Coordinates of C-alpha atoms in Angstrom, one line a residue:
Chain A
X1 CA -30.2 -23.8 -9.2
X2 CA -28.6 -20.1 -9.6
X3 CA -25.6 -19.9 -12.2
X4 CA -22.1 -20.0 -10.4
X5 CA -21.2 -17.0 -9.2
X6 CA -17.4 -18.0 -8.9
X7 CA -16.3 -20.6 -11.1
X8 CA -12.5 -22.4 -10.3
X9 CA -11.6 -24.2 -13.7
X10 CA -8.4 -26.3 -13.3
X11 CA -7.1 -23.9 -10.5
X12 CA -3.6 -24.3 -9.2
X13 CA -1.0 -21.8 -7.1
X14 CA 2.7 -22.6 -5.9
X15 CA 4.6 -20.5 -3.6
X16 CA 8.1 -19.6 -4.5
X17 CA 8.8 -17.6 -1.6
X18 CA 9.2 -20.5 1.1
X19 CA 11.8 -22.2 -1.3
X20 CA 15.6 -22.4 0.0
X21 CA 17.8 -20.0 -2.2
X22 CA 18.9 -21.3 -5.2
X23 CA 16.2 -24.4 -5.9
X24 CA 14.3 -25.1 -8.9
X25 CA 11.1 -23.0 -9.1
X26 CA 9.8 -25.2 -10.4
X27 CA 10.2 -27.8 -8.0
X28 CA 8.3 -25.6 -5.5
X29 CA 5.7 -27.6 -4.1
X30 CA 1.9 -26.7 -5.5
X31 CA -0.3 -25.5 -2.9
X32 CA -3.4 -26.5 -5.1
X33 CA -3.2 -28.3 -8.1
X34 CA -5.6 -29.1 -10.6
X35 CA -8.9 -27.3 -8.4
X36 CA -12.8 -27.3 -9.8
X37 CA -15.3 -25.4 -7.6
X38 CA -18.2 -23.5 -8.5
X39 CA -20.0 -21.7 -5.9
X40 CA -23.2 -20.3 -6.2
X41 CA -25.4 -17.3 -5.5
X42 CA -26.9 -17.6 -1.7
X43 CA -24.6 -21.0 -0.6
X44 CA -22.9 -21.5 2.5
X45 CA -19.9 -23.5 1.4
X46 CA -17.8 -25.1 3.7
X47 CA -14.6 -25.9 3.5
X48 CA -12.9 -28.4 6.2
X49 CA -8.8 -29.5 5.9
X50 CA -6.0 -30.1 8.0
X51 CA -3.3 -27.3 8.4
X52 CA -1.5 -26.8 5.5
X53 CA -4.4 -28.3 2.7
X54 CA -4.7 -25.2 0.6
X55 CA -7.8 -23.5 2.5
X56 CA -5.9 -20.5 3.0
X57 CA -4.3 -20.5 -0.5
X58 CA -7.9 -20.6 -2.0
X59 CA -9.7 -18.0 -0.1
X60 CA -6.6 -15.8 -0.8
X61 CA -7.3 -16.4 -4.4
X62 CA -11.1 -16.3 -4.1
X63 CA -10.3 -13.0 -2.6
X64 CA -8.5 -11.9 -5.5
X65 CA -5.6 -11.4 -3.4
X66 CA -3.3 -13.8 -5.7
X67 CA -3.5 -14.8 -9.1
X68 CA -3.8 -18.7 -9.6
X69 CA -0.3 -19.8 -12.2
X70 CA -2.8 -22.4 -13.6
X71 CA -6.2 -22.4 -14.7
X72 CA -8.9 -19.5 -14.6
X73 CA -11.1 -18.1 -11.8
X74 CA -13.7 -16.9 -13.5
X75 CA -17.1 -14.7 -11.5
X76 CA -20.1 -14.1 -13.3
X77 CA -20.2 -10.4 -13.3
X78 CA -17.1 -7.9 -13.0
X79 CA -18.6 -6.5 -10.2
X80 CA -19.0 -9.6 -7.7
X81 CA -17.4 -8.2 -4.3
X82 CA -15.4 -10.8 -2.6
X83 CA -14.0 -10.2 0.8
X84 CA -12.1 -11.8 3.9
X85 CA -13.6 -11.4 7.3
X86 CA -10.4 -9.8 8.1
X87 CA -10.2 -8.1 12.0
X88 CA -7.9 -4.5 11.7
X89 CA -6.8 -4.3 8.4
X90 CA -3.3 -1.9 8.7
X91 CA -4.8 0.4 11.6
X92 CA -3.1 3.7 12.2
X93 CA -2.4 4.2 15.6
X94 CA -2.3 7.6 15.5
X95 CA -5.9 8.2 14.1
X96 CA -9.1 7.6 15.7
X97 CA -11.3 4.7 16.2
X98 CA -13.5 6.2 13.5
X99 CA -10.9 7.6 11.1
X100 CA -9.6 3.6 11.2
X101 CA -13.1 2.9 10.4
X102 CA -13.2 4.9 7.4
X103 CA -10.0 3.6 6.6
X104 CA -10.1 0.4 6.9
X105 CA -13.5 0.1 4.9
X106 CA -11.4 1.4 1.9
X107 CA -9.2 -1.0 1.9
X108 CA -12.1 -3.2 1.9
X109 CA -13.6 -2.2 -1.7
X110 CA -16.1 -0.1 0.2
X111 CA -16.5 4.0 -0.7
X112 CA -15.7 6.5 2.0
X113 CA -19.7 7.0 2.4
X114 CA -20.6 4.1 2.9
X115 CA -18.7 3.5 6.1
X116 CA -19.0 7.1 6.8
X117 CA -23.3 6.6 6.9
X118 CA -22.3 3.3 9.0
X119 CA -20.1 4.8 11.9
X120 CA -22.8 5.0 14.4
X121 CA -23.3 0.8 14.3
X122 CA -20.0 0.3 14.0
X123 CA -19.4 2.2 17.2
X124 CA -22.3 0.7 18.6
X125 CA -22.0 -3.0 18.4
X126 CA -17.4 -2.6 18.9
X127 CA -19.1 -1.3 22.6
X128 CA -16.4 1.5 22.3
X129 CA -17.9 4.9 23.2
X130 CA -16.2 7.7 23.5
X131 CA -12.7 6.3 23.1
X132 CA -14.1 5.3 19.5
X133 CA -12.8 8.9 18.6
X134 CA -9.6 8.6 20.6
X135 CA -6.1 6.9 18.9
X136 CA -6.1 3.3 18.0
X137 CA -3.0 3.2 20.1
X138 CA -4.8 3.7 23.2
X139 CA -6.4 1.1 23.0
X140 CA -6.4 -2.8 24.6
X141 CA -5.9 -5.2 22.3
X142 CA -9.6 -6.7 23.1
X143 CA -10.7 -3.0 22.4
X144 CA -8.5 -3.4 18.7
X145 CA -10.2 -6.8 18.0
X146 CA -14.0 -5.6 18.7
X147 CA -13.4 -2.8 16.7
X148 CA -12.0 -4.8 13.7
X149 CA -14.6 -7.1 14.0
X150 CA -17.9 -4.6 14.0
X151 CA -15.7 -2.8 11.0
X152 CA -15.7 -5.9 9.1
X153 CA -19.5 -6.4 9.7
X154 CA -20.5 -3.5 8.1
X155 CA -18.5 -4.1 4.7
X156 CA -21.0 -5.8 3.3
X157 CA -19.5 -7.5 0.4
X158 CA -21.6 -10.4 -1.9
X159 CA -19.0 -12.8 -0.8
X160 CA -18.2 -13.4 3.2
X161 CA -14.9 -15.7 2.9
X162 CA -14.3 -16.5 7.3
X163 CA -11.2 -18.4 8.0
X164 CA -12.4 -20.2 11.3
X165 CA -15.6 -18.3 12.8
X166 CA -13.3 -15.8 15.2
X167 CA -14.8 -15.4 18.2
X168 CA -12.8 -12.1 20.0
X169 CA -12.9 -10.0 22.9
X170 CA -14.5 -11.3 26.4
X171 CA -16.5 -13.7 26.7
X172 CA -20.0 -11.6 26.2
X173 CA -18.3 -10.1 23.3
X174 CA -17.4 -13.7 21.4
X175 CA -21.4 -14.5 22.2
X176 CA -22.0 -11.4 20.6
X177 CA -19.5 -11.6 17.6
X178 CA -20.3 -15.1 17.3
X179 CA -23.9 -14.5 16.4
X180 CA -23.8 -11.7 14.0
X181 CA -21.5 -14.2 12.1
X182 CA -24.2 -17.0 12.1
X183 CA -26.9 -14.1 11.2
X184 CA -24.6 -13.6 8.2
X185 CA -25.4 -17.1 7.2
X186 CA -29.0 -16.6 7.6
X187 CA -29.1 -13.7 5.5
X188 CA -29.1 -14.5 1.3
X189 CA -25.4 -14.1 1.4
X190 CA -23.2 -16.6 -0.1
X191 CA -20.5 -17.2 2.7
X192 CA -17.1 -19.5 2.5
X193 CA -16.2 -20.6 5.8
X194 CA -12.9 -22.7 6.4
X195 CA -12.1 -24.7 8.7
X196 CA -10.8 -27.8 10.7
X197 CA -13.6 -28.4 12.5
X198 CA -15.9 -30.6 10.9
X199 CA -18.6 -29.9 13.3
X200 CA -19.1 -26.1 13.0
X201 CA -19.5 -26.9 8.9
X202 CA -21.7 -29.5 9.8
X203 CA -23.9 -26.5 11.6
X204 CA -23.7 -24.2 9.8
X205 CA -23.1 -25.0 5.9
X206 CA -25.7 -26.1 3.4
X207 CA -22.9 -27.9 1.3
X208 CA -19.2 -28.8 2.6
X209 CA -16.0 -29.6 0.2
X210 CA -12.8 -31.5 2.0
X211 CA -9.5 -30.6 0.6
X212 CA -6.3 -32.3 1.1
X213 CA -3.0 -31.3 0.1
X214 CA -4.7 -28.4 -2.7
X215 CA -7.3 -30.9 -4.2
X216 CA -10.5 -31.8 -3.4
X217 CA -11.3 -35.4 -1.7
X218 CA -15.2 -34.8 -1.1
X219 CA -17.8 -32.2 -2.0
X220 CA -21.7 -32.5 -1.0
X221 CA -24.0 -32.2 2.1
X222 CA -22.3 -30.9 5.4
X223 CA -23.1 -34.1 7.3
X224 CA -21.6 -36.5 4.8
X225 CA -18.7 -34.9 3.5
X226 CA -17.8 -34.1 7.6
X227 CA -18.4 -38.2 8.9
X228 CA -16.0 -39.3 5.7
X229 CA -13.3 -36.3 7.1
X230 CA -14.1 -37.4 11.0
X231 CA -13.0 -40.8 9.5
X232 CA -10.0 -40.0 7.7
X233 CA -8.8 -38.2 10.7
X234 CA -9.0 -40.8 13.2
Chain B
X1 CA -14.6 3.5 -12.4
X2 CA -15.8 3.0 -8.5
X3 CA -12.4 1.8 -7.6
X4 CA -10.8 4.4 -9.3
X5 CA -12.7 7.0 -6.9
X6 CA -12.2 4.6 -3.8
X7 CA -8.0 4.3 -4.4
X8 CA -8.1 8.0 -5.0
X9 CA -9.9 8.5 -1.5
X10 CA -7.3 5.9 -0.2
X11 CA -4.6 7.8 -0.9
X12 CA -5.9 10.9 -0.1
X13 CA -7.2 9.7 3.5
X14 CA -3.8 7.9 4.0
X15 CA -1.7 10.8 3.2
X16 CA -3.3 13.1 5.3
X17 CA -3.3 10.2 8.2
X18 CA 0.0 9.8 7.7
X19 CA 0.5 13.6 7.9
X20 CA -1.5 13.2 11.3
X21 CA 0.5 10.6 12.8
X22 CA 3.8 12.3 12.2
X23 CA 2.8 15.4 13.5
X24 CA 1.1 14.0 16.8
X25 CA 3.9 11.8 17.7
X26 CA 6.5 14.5 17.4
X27 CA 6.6 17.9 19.8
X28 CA 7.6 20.4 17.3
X29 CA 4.9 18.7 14.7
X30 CA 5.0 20.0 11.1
X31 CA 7.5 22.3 12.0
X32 CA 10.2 19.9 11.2
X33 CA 9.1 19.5 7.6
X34 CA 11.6 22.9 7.5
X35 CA 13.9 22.7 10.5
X36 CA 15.0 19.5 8.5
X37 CA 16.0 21.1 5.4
X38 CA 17.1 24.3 7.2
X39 CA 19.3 22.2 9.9
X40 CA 21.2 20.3 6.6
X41 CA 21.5 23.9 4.5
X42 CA 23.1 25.4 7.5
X43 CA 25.9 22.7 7.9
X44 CA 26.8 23.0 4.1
X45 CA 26.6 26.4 3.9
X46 CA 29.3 26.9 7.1
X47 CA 31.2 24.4 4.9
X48 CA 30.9 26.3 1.8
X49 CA 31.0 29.9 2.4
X50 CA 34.2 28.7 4.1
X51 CA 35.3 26.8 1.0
X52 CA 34.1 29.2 -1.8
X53 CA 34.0 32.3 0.0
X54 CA 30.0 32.5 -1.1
X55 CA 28.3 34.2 1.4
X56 CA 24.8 36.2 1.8
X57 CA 21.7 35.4 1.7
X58 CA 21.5 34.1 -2.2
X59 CA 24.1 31.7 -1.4
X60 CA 21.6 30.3 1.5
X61 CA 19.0 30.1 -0.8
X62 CA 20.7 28.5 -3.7
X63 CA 21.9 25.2 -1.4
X64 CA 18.3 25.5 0.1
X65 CA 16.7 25.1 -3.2
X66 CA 19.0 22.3 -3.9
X67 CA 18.4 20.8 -0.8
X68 CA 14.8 20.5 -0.9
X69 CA 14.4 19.4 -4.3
X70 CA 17.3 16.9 -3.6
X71 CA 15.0 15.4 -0.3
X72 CA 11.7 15.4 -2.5
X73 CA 13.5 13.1 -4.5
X74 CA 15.4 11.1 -2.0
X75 CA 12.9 10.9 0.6
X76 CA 10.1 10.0 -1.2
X77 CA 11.8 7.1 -3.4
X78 CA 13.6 5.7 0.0
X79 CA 10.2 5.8 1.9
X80 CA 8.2 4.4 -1.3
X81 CA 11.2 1.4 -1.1
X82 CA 10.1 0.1 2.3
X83 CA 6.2 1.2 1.7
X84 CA 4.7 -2.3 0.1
X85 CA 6.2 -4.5 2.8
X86 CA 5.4 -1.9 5.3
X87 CA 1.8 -3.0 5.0
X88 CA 2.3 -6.7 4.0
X89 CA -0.3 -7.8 6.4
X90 CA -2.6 -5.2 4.4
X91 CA -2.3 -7.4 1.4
X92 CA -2.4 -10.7 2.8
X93 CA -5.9 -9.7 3.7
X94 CA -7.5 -7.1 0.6
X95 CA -6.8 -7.0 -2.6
X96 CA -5.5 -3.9 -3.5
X97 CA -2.7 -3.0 -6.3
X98 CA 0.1 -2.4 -4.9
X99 CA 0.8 0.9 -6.1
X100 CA -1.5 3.1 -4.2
X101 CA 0.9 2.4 -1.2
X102 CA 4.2 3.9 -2.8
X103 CA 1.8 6.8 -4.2
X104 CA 0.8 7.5 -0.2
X105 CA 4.2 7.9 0.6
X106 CA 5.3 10.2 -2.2
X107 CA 1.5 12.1 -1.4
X108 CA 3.1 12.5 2.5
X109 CA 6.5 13.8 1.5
X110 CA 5.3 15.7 -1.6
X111 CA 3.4 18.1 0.9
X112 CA 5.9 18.2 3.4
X113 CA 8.0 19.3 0.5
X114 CA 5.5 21.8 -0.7
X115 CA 5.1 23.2 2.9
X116 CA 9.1 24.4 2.7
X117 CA 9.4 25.2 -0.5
X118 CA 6.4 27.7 -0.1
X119 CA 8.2 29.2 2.3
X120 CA 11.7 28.9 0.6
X121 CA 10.0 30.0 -2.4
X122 CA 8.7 33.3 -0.8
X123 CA 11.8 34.4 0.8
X124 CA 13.8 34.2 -2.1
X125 CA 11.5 36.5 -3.8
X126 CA 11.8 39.0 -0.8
X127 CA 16.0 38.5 -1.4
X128 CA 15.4 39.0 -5.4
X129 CA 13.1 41.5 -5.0
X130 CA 9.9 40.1 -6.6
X131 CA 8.7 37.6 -9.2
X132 CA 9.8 37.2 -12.8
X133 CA 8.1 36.2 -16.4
X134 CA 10.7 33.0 -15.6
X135 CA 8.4 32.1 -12.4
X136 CA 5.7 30.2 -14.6
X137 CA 7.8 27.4 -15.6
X138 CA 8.1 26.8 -11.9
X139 CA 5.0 24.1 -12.4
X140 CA 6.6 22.4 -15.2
X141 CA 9.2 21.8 -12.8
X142 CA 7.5 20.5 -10.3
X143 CA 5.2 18.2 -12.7
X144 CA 8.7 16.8 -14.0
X145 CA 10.1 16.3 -10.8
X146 CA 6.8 14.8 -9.3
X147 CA 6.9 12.4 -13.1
X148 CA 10.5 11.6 -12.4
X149 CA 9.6 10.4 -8.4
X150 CA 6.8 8.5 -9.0
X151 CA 8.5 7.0 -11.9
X152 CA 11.3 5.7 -9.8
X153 CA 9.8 4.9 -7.1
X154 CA 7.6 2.5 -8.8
X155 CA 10.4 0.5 -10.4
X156 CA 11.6 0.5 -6.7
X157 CA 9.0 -0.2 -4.6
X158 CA 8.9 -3.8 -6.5
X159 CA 12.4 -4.5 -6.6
X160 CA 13.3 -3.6 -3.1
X161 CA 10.4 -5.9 -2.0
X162 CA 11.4 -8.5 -4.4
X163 CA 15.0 -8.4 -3.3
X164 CA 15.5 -6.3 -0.5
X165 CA 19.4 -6.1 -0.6
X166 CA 18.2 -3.4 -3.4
X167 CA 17.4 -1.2 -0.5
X168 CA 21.2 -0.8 0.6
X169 CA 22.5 -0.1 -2.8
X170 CA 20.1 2.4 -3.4
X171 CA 21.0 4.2 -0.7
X172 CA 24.4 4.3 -1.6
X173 CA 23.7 5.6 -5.0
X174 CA 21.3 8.4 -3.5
X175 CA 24.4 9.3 -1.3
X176 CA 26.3 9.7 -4.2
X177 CA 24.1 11.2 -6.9
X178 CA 23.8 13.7 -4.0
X179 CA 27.1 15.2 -4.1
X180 CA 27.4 15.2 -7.8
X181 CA 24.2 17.3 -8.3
X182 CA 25.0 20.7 -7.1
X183 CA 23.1 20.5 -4.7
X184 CA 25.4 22.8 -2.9
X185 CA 27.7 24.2 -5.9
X186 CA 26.5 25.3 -9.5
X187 CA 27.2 24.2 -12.8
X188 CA 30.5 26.9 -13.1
X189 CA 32.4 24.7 -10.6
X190 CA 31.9 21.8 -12.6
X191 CA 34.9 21.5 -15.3
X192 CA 34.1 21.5 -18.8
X193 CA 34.8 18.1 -19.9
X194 CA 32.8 16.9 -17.1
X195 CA 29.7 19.3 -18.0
X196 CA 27.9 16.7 -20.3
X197 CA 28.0 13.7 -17.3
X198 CA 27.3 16.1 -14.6
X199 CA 23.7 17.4 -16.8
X200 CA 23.3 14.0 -17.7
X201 CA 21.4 13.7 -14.4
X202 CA 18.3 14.8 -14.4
X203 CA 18.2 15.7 -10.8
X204 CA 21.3 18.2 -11.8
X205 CA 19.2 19.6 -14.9
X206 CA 16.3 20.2 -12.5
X207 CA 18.1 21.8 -9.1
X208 CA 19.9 24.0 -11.8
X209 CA 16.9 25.2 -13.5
X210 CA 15.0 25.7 -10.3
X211 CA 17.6 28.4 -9.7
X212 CA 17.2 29.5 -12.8
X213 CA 13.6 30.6 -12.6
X214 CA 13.8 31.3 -9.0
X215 CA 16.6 33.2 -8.0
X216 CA 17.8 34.5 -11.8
X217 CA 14.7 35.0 -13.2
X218 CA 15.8 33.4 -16.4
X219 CA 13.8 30.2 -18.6
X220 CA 15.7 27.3 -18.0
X221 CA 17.7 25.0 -20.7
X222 CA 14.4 23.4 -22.9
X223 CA 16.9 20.9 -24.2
X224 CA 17.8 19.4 -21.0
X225 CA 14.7 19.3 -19.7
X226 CA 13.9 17.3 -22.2
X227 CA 15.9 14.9 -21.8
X228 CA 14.6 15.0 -17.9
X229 CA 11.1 14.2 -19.5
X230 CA 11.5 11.3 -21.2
X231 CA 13.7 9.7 -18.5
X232 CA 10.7 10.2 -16.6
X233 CA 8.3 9.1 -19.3
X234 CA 10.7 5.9 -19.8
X235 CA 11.0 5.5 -15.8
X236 CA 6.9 5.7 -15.4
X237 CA 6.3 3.4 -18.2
X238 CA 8.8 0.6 -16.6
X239 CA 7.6 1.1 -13.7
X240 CA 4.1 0.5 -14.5
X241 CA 4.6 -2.9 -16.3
X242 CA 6.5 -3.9 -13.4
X243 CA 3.5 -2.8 -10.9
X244 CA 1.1 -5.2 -13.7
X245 CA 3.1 -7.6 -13.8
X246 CA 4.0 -8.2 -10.3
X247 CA 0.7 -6.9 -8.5
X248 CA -1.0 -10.6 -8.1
X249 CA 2.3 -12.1 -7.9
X250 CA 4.6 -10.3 -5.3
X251 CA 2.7 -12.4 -2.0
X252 CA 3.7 -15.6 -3.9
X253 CA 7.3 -14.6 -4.7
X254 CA 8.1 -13.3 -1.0
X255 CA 7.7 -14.0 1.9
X256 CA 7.9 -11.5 5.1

């Protein structure tokens, strides 16, 4: 086995901003408490929960996106890219299909290069054509979700966090988005995918984790960590 | 190192989108970036001619001066107060610090700024009959009043996402720095007790030594201006403990 790329050592987060004005801070309640994970180079981790578990909470801080109040998130390098599958990060409708592109790539920790050498696929595969170059706000809110979804593709980052495998656009399209997604978790990319549907884990982790209210109940294969949540459930 | 050079092209690409967007969506474009200013110095200067008997074209160009250099300030701190939870759903989603987003604003209105003041800045040379010596402190100006925005509108851009009541009183406080500093009258009117509070603000000290190298060709008060650089220094330092402190907590502390 690979060294941990991410490493969650006692991990916990509580919200402050949901609480009524006035209350206790610290009687906020935790949305993960006390959380070890480590997840390695090349795994497809699964994560399965009801609504309101903490999934969200820990790809936010996977991400990088908040700081945990408790505990250490430690990666093994500096430089261990971590992303969300995120569709339309802050378009501007004003600009173009392609100036978006560019655009949106930066937000995602990617140079403007990079998705300037990686406009053709991304027009490509969003099916677009020429209104790729035309404003954002021109466009269908199918059209807005294709193209968020190809830009996301071609971000590249060493760490795919996907809440809930999105499936957008038409039918043909979610066929199509679909299965670049599952080629994602072919590739030697270590991918997070949450969930609350045990059965897409099931298919398509090598290694689930069920969490319940911020901690973690179970952690092993897909198929037994899945039958004890299928149980719980019912 | 890499992320330095990727915020730097974020800012750069989002001013200039922003630039875009504005100009597309309205007719007369980047022509407003000076019908604005122009539109606000005309109704003061019917007011004031009227009220001080000032009139010519210095007296245009001295509120003009004031006026942009009062909306550099004002515009870019107000837009830098609503610029974090503008894009909320932007940092629900990347990690990004939260700074760059203020810093787009102030890029956007900085150049609409620059864009009238080039233009304010030429004709006043054609009504003072060419350039001084005093000219080349005009940068030092402009770096201190850029220090002084960014500055403030870092402290801001937290505490108006923080607590957005802030956002109200601020503007209330812009409304009145604005008409204590001369933005449309000079120091003289200003009675001499009340000379040390009224250069106590540094956007006073600045409009007045704007005019100073611009339309009197003169160096302006070094002493002052000091005191206009470390406000800055003290503003840009605050704000950028708050921006550290706060960056990976704001999302848990609010909620949109």
């Amino acid at each position: 086995m690979s060294e941990p790329l991410i490493k969650l050592e006692n991990a916990g987060v509580y919200y402050r901003g949901g609480r009524p004005k006035g209350a206790d801070a610290s009687q906020a309640p935790w949305a993960l408490r006390g959380l070890n994970l480590e997840i390695r180079r090349g795994e497809k981790l699964g994560i399965v929960g009801r609504n309101g578990c903490g999934k969200s909470t820990l790809l936010r801080l996977l991400a990088g996106i908040i700081a945990p109040d408790e505990g250490r998130l430690r990666f093994s390098d500096t430089d261990v890219h971590v992303q969300l599958l995120a569709l339309g990060v802050g378009f501007e409708g004003a600009l173009s299909g392609a100036e978006n592109a560019i655009l949106s790539g930066l937000f995602m920790g990617k140079s403007r290069r990079h998705m300037e050498q990686r406009l053709k696929e991304i027009q490509e595969f969003s099916e677009l054509g020429d209104a790729f170059h035309a404003p954002v706000n021109t466009y269908s809110s199918g059209m807005n979700a294709r193209l968020g979804f190809s830009i996301a593709l071609q971000t590249d980052p060493d760490v795919f966090l996907i809440d809930e495998v999105l499936g957008v656009g038409d039918h043909a399209f979610q066929v199509k988005s679909q299965a670049a997604v599952r080629e994602k978790f072919r590739e030697d990319k270590t991918v997070v995918l949450i969930s609350h549907e045990a059965r897409t884990i099931g298919q398509m982790c090598n290694r689930a984790v069920w969490m319940n209210r911020g901690d973690i109940l179970a952690d092993g294969p897909p198929a037994e960590v899945c039958e004890r949540y299928e149980n719980a459930k019912s | 190192m890499n992320d330095f050079l990727r915020y730097k092209d974020i800012v750069f690409y989002r001013t200039l989108a922003g630039l875009k967007s504005e100009a597309r969506k309205n007719y007369l474009g980047y022509v407003w970036f000076l019908l604005e200013p122009l539109l606000t110095t005309g109704v003061l200067y019917f007011a004031m001619s009227h009220l001080t008997g000032r009139r010519g074209a210095e007296a245009v160009m001295l509120i003009l001066i004031g006026m942009l250099a009062w909306q550099w300030l004002e515009g870019s701190v107000m837009l830098s107060a609503g610029s974090i939870t503008a894009k909320f759903h932007v940092h629900q989603q990347v990690p990004l610090p939260k700074y760059l987003f203020p810093l787009v604003d102030i890029g956007t209105n900085t150049i609409r700024f620059a864009f009238a003041f080039g233009l304010v800045l030429v004709s006043s040379l054609l009504v003072t009959g060419g350039p001084g010596l005093a000219l080349l402190w005009l940068p030092v100006l402009l770096a201190l009043q850029l220090a002084l925005i960014v500055g403030l509108s870092l402290v801001v851009s937290i505490s108006v996402t923080l607590i957005s009541d802030l956002r109200l009183l601020i503007q209330s406080l812009f409304r009145m720095l604005f008409f204590v500093s001369g933005v449309f009258f000079t120091a003289e009117r200003v009675p001499a007790h009340l000379l040390p509070w009224f250069h106590a603000n540094p956007m006073a000290v600045l409009i007045e030594a704007y005019r100073a190298v611009i339309l009197q060709g003169q160096a302006p008060d070094l002493g002052r201006l000091g005191t206009v650089a470390l406000t800055a220094a003290v503003l840009l330092l605050t704000g950028g403990l708050i921006h550290s402190y706060f960056d990976k907590r704001l999302l848990k502390l609010t909620h949109v």
